[in-house]
mmCIF file of N, CA and C and ligand atoms in Angstrom:
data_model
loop_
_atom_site.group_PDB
_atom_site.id
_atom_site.type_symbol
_atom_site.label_atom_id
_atom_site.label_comp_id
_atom_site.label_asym_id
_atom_site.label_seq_id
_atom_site.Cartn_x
_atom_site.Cartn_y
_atom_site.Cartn_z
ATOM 1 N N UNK A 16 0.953 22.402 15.691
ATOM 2 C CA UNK A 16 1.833 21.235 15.798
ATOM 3 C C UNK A 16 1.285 20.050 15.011
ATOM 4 N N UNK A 17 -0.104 20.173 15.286
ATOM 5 C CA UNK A 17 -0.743 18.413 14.487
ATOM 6 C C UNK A 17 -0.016 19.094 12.964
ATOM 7 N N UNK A 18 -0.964 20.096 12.238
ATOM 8 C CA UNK A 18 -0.532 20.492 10.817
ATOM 9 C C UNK A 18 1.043 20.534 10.632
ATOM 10 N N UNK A 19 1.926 20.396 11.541
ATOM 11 C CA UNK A 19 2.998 20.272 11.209
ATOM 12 C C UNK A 19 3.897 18.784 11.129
ATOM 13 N N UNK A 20 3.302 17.787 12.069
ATOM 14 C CA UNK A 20 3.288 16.389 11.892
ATOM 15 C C UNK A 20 2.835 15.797 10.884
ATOM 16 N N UNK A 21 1.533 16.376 10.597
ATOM 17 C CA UNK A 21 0.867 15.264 9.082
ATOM 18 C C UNK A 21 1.784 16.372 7.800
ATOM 19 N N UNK A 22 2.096 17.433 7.955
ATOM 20 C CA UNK A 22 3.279 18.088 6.837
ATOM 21 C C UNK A 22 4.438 16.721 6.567
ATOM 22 N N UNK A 23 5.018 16.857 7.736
ATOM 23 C CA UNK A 23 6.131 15.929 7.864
ATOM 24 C C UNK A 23 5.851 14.511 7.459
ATOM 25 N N UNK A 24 4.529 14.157 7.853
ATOM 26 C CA UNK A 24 4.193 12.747 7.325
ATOM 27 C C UNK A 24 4.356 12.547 6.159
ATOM 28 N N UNK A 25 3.786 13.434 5.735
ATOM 29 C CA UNK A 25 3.325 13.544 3.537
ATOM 30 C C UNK A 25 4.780 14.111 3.311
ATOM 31 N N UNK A 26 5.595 14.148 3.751
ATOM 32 C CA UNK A 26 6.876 14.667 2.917
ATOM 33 C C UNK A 26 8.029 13.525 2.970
ATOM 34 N N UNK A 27 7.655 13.065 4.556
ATOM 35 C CA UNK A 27 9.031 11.585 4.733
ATOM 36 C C UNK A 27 8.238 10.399 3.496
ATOM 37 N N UNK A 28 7.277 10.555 3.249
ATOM 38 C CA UNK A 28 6.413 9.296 2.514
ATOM 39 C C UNK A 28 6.247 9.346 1.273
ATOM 40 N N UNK A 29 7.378 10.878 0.999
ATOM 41 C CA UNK A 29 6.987 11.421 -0.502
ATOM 42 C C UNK A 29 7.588 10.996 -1.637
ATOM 43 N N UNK A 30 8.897 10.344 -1.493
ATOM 44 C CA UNK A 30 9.356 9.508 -2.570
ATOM 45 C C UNK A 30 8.359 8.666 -3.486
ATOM 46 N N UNK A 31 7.749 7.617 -2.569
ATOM 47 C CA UNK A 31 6.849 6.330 -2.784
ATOM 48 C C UNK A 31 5.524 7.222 -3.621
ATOM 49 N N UNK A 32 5.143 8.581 -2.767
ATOM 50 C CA UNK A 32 3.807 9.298 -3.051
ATOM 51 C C UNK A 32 4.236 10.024 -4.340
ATOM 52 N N UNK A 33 5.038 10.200 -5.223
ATOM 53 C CA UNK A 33 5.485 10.819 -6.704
ATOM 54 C C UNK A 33 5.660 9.691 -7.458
ATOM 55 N N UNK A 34 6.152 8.640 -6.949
ATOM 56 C CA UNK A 34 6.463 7.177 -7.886
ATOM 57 C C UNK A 34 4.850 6.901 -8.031
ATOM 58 N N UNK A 35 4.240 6.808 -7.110
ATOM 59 C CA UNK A 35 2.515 6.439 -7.207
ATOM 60 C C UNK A 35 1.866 7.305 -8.054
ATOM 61 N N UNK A 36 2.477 8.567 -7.884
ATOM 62 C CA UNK A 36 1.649 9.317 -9.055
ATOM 63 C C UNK A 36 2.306 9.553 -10.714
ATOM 64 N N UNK A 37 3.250 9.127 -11.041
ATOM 65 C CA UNK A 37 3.925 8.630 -12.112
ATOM 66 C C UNK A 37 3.565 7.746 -12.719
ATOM 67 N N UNK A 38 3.351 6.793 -11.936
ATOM 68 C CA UNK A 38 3.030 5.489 -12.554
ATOM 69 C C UNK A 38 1.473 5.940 -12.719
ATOM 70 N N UNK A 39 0.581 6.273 -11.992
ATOM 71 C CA UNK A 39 -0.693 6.305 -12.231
ATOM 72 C C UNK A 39 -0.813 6.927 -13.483
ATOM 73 N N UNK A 40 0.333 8.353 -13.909
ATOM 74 C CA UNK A 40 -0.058 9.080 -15.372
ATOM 75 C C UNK A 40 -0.060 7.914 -16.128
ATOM 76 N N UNK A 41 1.482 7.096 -16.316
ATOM 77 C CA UNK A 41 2.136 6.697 -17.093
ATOM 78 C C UNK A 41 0.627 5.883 -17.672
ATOM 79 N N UNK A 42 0.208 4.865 -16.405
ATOM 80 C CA UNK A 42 -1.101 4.350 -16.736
ATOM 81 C C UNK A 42 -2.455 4.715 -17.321
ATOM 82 N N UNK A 43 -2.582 5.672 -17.222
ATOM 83 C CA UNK A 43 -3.828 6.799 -17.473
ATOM 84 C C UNK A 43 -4.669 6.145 -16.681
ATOM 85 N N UNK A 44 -4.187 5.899 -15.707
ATOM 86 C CA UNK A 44 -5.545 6.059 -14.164
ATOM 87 C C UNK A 44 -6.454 6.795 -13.831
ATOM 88 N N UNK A 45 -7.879 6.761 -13.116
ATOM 89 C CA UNK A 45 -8.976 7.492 -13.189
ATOM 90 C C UNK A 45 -8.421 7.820 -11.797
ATOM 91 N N UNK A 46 -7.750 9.249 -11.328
ATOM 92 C CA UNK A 46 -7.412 9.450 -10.272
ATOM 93 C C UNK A 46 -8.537 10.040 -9.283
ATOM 94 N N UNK A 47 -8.702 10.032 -7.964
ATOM 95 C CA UNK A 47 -9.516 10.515 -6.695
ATOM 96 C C UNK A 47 -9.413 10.260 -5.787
ATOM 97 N N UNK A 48 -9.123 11.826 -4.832
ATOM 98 C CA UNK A 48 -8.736 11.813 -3.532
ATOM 99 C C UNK A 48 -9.549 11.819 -2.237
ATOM 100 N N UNK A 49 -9.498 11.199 -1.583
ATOM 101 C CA UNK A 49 -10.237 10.299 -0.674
ATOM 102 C C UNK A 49 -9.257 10.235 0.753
ATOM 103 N N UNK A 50 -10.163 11.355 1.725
ATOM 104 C CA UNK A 50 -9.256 11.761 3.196
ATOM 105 C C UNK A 50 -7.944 12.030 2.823
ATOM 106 N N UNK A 51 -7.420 12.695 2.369
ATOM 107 C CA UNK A 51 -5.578 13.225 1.977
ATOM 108 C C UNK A 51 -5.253 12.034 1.126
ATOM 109 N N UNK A 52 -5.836 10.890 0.946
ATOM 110 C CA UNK A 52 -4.777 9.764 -0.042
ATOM 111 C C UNK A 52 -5.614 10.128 -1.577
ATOM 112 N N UNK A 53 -4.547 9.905 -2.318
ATOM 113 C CA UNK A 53 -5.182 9.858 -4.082
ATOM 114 C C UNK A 53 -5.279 8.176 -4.433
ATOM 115 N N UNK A 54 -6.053 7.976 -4.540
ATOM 116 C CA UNK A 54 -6.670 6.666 -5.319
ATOM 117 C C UNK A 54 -6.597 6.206 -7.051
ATOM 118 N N UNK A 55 -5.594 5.611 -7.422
ATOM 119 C CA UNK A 55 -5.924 5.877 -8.617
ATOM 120 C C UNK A 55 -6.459 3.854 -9.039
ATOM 121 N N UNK A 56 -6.888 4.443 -10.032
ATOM 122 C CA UNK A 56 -7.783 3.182 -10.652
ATOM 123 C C UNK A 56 -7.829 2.581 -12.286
ATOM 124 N N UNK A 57 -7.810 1.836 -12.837
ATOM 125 C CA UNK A 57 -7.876 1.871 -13.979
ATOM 126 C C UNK A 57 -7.840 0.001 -14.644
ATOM 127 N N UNK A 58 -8.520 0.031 -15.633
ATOM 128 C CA UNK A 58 -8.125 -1.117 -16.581
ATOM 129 C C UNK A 58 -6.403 -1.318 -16.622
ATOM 130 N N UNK A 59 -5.934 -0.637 -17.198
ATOM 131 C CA UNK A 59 -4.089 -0.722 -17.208
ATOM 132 C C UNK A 59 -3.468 -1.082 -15.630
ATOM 133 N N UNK A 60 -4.229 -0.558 -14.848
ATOM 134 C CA UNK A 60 -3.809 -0.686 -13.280
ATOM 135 C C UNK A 60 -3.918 -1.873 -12.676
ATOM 136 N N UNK A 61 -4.968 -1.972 -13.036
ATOM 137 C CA UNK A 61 -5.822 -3.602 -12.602
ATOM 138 C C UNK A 61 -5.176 -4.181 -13.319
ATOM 139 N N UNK A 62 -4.462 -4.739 -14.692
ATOM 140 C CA UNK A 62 -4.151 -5.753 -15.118
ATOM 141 C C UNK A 62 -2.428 -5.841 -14.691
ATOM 142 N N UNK A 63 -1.947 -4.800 -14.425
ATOM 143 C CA UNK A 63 -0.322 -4.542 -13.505
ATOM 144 C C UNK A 63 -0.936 -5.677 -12.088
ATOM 145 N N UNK A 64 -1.754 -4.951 -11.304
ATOM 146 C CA UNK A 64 -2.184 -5.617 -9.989
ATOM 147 C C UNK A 64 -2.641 -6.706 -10.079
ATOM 148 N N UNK A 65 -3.266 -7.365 -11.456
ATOM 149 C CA UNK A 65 -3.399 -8.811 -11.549
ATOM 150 C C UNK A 65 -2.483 -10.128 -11.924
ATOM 151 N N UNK A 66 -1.055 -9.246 -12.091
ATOM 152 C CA UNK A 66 0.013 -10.136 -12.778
ATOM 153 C C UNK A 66 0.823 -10.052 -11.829
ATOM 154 N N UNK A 67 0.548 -9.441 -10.483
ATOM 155 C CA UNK A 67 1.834 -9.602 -9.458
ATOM 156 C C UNK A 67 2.609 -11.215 -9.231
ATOM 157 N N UNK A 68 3.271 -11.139 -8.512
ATOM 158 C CA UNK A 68 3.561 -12.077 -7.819
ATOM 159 C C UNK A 68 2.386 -12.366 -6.619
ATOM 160 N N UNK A 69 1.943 -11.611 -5.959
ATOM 161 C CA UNK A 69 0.977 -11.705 -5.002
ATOM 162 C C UNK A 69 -0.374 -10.953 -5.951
ATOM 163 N N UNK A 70 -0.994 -11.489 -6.122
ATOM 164 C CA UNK A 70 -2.051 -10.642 -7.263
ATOM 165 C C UNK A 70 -2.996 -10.302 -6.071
ATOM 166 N N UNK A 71 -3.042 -8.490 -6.202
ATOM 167 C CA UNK A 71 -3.746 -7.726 -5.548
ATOM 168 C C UNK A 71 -4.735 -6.861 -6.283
ATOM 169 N N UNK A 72 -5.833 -6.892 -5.297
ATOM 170 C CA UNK A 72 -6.954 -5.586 -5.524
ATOM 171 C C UNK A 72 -6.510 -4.312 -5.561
ATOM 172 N N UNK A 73 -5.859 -4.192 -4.302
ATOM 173 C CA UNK A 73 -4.499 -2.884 -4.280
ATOM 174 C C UNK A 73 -3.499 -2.878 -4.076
ATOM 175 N N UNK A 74 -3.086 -1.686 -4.115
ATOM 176 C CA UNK A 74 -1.267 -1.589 -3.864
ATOM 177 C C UNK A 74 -1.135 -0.204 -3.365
ATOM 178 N N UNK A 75 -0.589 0.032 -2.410
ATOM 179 C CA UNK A 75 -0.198 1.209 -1.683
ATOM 180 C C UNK A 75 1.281 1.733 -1.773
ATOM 181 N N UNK A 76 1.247 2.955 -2.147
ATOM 182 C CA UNK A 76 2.771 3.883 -2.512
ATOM 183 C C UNK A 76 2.414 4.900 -2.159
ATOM 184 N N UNK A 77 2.912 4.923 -0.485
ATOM 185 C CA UNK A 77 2.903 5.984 0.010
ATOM 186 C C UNK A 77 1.646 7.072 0.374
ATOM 187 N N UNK A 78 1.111 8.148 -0.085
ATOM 188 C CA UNK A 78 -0.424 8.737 -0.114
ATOM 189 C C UNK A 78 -1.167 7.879 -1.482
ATOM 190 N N UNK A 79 -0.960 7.135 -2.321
ATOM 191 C CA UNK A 79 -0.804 6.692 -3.450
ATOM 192 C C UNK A 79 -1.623 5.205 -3.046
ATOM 193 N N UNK A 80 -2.575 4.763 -3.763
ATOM 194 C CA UNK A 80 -3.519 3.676 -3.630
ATOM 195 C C UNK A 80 -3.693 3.386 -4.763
ATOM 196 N N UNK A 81 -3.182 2.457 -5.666
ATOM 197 C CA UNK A 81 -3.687 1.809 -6.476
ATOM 198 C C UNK A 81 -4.720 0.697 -6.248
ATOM 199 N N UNK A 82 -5.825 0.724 -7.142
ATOM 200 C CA UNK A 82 -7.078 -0.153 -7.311
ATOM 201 C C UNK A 82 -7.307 -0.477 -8.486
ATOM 202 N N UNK A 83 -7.185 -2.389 -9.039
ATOM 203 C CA UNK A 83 -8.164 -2.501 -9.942
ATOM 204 C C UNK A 83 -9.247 -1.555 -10.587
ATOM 205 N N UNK A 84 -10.284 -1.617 -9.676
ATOM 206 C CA UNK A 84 -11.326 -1.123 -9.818
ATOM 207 C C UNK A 84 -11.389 0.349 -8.319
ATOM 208 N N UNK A 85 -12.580 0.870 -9.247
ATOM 209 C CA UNK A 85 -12.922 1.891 -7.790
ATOM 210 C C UNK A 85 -13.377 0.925 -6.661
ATOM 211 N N UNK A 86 -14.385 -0.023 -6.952
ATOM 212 C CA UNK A 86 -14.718 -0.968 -6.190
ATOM 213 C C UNK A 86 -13.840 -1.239 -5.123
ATOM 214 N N UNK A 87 -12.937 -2.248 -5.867
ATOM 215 C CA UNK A 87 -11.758 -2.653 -5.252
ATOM 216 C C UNK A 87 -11.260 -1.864 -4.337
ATOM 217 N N UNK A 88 -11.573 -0.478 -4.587
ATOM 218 C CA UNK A 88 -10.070 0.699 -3.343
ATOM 219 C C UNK A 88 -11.535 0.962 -2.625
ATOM 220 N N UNK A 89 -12.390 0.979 -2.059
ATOM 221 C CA UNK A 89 -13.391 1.145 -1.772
ATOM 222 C C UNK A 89 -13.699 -0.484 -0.617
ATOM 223 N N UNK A 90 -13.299 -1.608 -1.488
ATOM 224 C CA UNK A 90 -13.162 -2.646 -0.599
ATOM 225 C C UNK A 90 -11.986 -2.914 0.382
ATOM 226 N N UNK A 91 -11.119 -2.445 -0.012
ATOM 227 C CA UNK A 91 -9.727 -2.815 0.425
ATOM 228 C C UNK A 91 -9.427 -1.126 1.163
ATOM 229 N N UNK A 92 -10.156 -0.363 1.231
ATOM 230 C CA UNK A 92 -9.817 1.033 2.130
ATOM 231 C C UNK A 92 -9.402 1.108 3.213
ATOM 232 N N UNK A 93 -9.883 0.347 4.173
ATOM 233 C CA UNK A 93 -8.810 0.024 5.687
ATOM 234 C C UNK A 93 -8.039 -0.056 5.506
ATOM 235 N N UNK A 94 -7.797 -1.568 4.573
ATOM 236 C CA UNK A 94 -6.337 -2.319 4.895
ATOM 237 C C UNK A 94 -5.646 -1.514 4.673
ATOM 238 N N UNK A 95 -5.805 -0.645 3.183
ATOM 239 C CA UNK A 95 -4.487 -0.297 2.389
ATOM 240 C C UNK A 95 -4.633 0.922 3.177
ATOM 241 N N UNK A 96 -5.675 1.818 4.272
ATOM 242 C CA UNK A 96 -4.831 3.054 4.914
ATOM 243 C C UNK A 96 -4.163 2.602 6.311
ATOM 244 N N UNK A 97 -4.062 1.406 5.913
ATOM 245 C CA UNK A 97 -2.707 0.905 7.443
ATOM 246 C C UNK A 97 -1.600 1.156 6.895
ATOM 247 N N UNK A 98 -1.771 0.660 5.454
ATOM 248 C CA UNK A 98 -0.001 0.329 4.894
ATOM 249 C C UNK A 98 0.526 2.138 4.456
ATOM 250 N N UNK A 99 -0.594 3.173 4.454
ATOM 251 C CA UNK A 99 -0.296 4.493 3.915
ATOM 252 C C UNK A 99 -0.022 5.116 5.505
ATOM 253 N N UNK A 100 -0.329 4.792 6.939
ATOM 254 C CA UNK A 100 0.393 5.075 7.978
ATOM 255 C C UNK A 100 1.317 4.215 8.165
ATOM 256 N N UNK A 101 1.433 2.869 7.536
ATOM 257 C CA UNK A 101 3.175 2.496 7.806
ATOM 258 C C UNK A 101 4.458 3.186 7.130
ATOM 259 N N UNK A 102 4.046 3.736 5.837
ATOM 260 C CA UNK A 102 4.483 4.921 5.132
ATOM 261 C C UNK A 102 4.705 5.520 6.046
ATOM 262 N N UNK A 103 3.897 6.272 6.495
ATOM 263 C CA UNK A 103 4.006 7.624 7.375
ATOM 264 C C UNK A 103 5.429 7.109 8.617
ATOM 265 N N UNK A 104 5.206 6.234 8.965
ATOM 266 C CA UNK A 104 5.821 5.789 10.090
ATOM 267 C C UNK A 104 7.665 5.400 9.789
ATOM 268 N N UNK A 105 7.502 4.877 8.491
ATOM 269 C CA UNK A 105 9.005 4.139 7.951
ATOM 270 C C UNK A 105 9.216 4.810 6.936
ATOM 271 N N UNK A 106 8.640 5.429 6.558
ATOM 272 C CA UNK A 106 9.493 6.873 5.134
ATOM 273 C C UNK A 106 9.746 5.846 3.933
ATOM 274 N N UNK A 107 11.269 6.424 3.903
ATOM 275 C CA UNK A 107 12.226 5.780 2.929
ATOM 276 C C UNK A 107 12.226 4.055 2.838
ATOM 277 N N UNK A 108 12.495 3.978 4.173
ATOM 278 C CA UNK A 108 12.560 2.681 4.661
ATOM 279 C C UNK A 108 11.123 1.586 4.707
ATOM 280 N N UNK A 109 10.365 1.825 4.460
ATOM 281 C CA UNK A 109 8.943 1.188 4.699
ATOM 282 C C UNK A 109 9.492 -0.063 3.272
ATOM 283 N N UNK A 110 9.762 0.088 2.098
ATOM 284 C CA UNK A 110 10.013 -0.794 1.130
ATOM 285 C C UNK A 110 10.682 -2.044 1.484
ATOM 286 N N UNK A 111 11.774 -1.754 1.737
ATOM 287 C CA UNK A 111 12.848 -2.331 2.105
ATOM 288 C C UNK A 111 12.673 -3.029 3.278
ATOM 289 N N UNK A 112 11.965 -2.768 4.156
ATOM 290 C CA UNK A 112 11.484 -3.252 5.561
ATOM 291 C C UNK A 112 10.800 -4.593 5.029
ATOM 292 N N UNK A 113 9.698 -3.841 4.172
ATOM 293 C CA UNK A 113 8.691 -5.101 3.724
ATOM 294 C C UNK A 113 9.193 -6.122 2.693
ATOM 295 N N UNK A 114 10.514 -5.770 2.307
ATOM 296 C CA UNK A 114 10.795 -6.612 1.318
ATOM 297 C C UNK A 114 11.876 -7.723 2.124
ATOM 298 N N UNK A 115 12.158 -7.200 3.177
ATOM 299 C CA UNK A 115 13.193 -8.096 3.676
ATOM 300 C C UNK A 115 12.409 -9.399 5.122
ATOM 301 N N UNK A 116 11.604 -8.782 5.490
ATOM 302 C CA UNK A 116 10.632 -9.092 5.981
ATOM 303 C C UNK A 116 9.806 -10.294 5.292
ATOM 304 N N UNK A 117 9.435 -10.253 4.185
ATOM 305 C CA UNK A 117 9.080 -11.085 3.111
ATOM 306 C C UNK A 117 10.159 -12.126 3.013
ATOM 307 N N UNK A 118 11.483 -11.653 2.616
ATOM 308 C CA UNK A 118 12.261 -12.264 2.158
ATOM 309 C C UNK A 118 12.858 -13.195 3.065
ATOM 310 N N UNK A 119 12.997 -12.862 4.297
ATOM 311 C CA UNK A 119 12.840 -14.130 5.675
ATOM 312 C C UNK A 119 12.162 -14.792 5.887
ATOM 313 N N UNK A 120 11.036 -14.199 5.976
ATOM 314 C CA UNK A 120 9.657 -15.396 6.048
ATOM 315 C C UNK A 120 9.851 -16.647 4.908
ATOM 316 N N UNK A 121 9.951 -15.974 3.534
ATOM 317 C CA UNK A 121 9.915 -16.894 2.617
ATOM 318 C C UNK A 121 11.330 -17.805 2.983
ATOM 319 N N UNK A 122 12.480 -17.610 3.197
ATOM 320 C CA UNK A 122 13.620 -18.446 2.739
ATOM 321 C C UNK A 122 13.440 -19.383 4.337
ATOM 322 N N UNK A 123 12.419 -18.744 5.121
ATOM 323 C CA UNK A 123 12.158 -20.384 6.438
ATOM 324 C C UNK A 123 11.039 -20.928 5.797
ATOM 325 N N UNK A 124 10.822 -21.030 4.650
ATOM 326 C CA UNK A 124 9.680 -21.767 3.972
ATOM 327 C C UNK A 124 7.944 -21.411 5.051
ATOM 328 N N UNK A 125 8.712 -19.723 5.131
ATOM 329 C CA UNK A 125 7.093 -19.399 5.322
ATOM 330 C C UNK A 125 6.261 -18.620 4.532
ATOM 331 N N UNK A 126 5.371 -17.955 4.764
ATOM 332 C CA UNK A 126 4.384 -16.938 4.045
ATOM 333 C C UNK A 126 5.068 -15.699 4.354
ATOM 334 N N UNK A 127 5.691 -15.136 3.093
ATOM 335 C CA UNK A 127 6.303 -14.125 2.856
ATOM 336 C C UNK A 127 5.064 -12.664 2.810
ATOM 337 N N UNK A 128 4.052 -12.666 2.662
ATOM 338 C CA UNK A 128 2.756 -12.110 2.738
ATOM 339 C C UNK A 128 2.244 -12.384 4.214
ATOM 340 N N UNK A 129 1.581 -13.399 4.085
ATOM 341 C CA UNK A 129 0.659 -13.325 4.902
ATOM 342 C C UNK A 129 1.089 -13.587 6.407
ATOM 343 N N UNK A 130 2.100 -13.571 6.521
ATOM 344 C CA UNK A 130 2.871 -13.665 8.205
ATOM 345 C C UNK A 130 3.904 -12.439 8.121
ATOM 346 N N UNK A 131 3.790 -11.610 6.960
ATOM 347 C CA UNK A 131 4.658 -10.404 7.084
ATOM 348 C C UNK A 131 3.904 -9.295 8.134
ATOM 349 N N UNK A 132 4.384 -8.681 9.197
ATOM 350 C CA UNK A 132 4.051 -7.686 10.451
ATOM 351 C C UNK A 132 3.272 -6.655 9.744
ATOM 352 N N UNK A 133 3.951 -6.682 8.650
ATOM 353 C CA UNK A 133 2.714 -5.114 7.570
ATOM 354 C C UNK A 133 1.908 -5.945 7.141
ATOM 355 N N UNK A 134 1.197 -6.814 7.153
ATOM 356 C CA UNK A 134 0.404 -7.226 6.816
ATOM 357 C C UNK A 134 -0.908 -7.727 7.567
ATOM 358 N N UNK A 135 0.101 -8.269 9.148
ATOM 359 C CA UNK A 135 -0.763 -8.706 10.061
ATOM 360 C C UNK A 135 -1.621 -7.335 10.523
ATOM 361 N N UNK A 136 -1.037 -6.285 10.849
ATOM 362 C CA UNK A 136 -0.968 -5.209 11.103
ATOM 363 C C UNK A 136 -2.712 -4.780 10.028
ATOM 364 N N UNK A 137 -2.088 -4.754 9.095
ATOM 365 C CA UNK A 137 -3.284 -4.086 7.963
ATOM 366 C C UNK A 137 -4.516 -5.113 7.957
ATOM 367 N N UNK A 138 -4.052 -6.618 8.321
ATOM 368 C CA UNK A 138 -5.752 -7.502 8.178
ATOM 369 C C UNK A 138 -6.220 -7.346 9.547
ATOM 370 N N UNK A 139 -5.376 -6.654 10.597
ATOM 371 C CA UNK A 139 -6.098 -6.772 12.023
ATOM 372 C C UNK A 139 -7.408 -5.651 11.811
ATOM 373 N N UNK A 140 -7.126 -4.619 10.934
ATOM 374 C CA UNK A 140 -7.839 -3.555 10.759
ATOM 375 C C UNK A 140 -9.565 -4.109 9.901
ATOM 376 N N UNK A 141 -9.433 -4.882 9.425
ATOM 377 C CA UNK A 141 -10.713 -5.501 8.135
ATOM 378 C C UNK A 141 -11.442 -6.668 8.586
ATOM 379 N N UNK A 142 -12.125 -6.929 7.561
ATOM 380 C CA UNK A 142 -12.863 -7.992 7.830
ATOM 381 C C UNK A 142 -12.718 -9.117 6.349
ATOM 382 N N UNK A 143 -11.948 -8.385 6.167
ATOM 383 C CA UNK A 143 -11.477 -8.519 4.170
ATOM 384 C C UNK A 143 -10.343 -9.491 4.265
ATOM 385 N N UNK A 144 -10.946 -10.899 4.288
ATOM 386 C CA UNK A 144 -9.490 -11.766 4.595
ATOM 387 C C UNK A 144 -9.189 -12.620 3.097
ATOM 388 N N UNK A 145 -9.114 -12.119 1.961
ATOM 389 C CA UNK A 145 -8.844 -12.507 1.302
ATOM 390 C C UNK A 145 -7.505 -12.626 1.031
ATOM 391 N N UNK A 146 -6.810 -13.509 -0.081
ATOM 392 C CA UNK A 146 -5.465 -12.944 -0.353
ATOM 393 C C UNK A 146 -4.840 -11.783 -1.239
ATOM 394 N N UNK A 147 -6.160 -11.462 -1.889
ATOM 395 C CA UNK A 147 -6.161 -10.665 -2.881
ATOM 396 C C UNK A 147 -5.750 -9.372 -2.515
ATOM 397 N N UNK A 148 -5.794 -8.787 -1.433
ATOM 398 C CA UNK A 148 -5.455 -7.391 -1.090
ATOM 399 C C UNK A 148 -4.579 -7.225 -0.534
ATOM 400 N N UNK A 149 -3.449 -5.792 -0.947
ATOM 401 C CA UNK A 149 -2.121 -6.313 -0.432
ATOM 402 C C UNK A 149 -2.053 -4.580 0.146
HETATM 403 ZN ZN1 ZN B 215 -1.660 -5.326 2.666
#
């Protein structure tokens, strides 16, 4: 039954987890898998994650971890395996959740980040209170 739950996990989360690994080719990311998630890393990656709107160390898609640096996914490893079980938890829907979520916070002139529930959620886990990690 467990092997058939974490099946189901990695398959509802699998959209986000093929877009993560697309983009990582497209990038030529230094890919490595780390407890079931793939990590990918790279110069090209890091400078995508440094031009966000929210400029992050990482970015999570699904089993899919983007990092600046190895460093970086290595620093930011808690947080970002909260946001790879909120995946697990909201599938399809995990995007859209967080984007609308964001998008309320911001239009009451609040912190569209840092008062977003996926977020509180992922810094309750760290000690990593920067803004940099998303
Ligand atoms: Zn985060």
């Amino acid at each position: 039954m467990q092997r058939f739950i974490r099946f189901a996990a990695y398959l509802w989360a699998s959209p986000y987890t093929l877009t993560g690994i697309t983009i990582g080719l497209l990038l030529g990311g230094r890919f490595q898998r780390i407890e079931g998630v793939i990590e990918i890393s790279g110069p090209r990656i890091g400078d995508v994650l440094h031009r966000m709107y929210v400029p992050a160390m990482a970015l999570t898609f699904g089993h899919v971890v983007f990092g600046q640096t190895t460093a970086a996914l290595d620093i930011t490893r808690a947080h970002e395996r909260v946001h790879v079980r909120q995946y697990e938890r909201w599938g399809p829907a995990f995007v859209p959740m967080y984007l609308l979520f964001f998008s309320f916070l911001y239009l009451k002139g609040r912190d569209g980040y840092r008062e977003n529930p996926f977020e509180i959620e992922a810094y309750a886990v760290d000690d990593f209170q920067t803004p940099d990690s998303d």
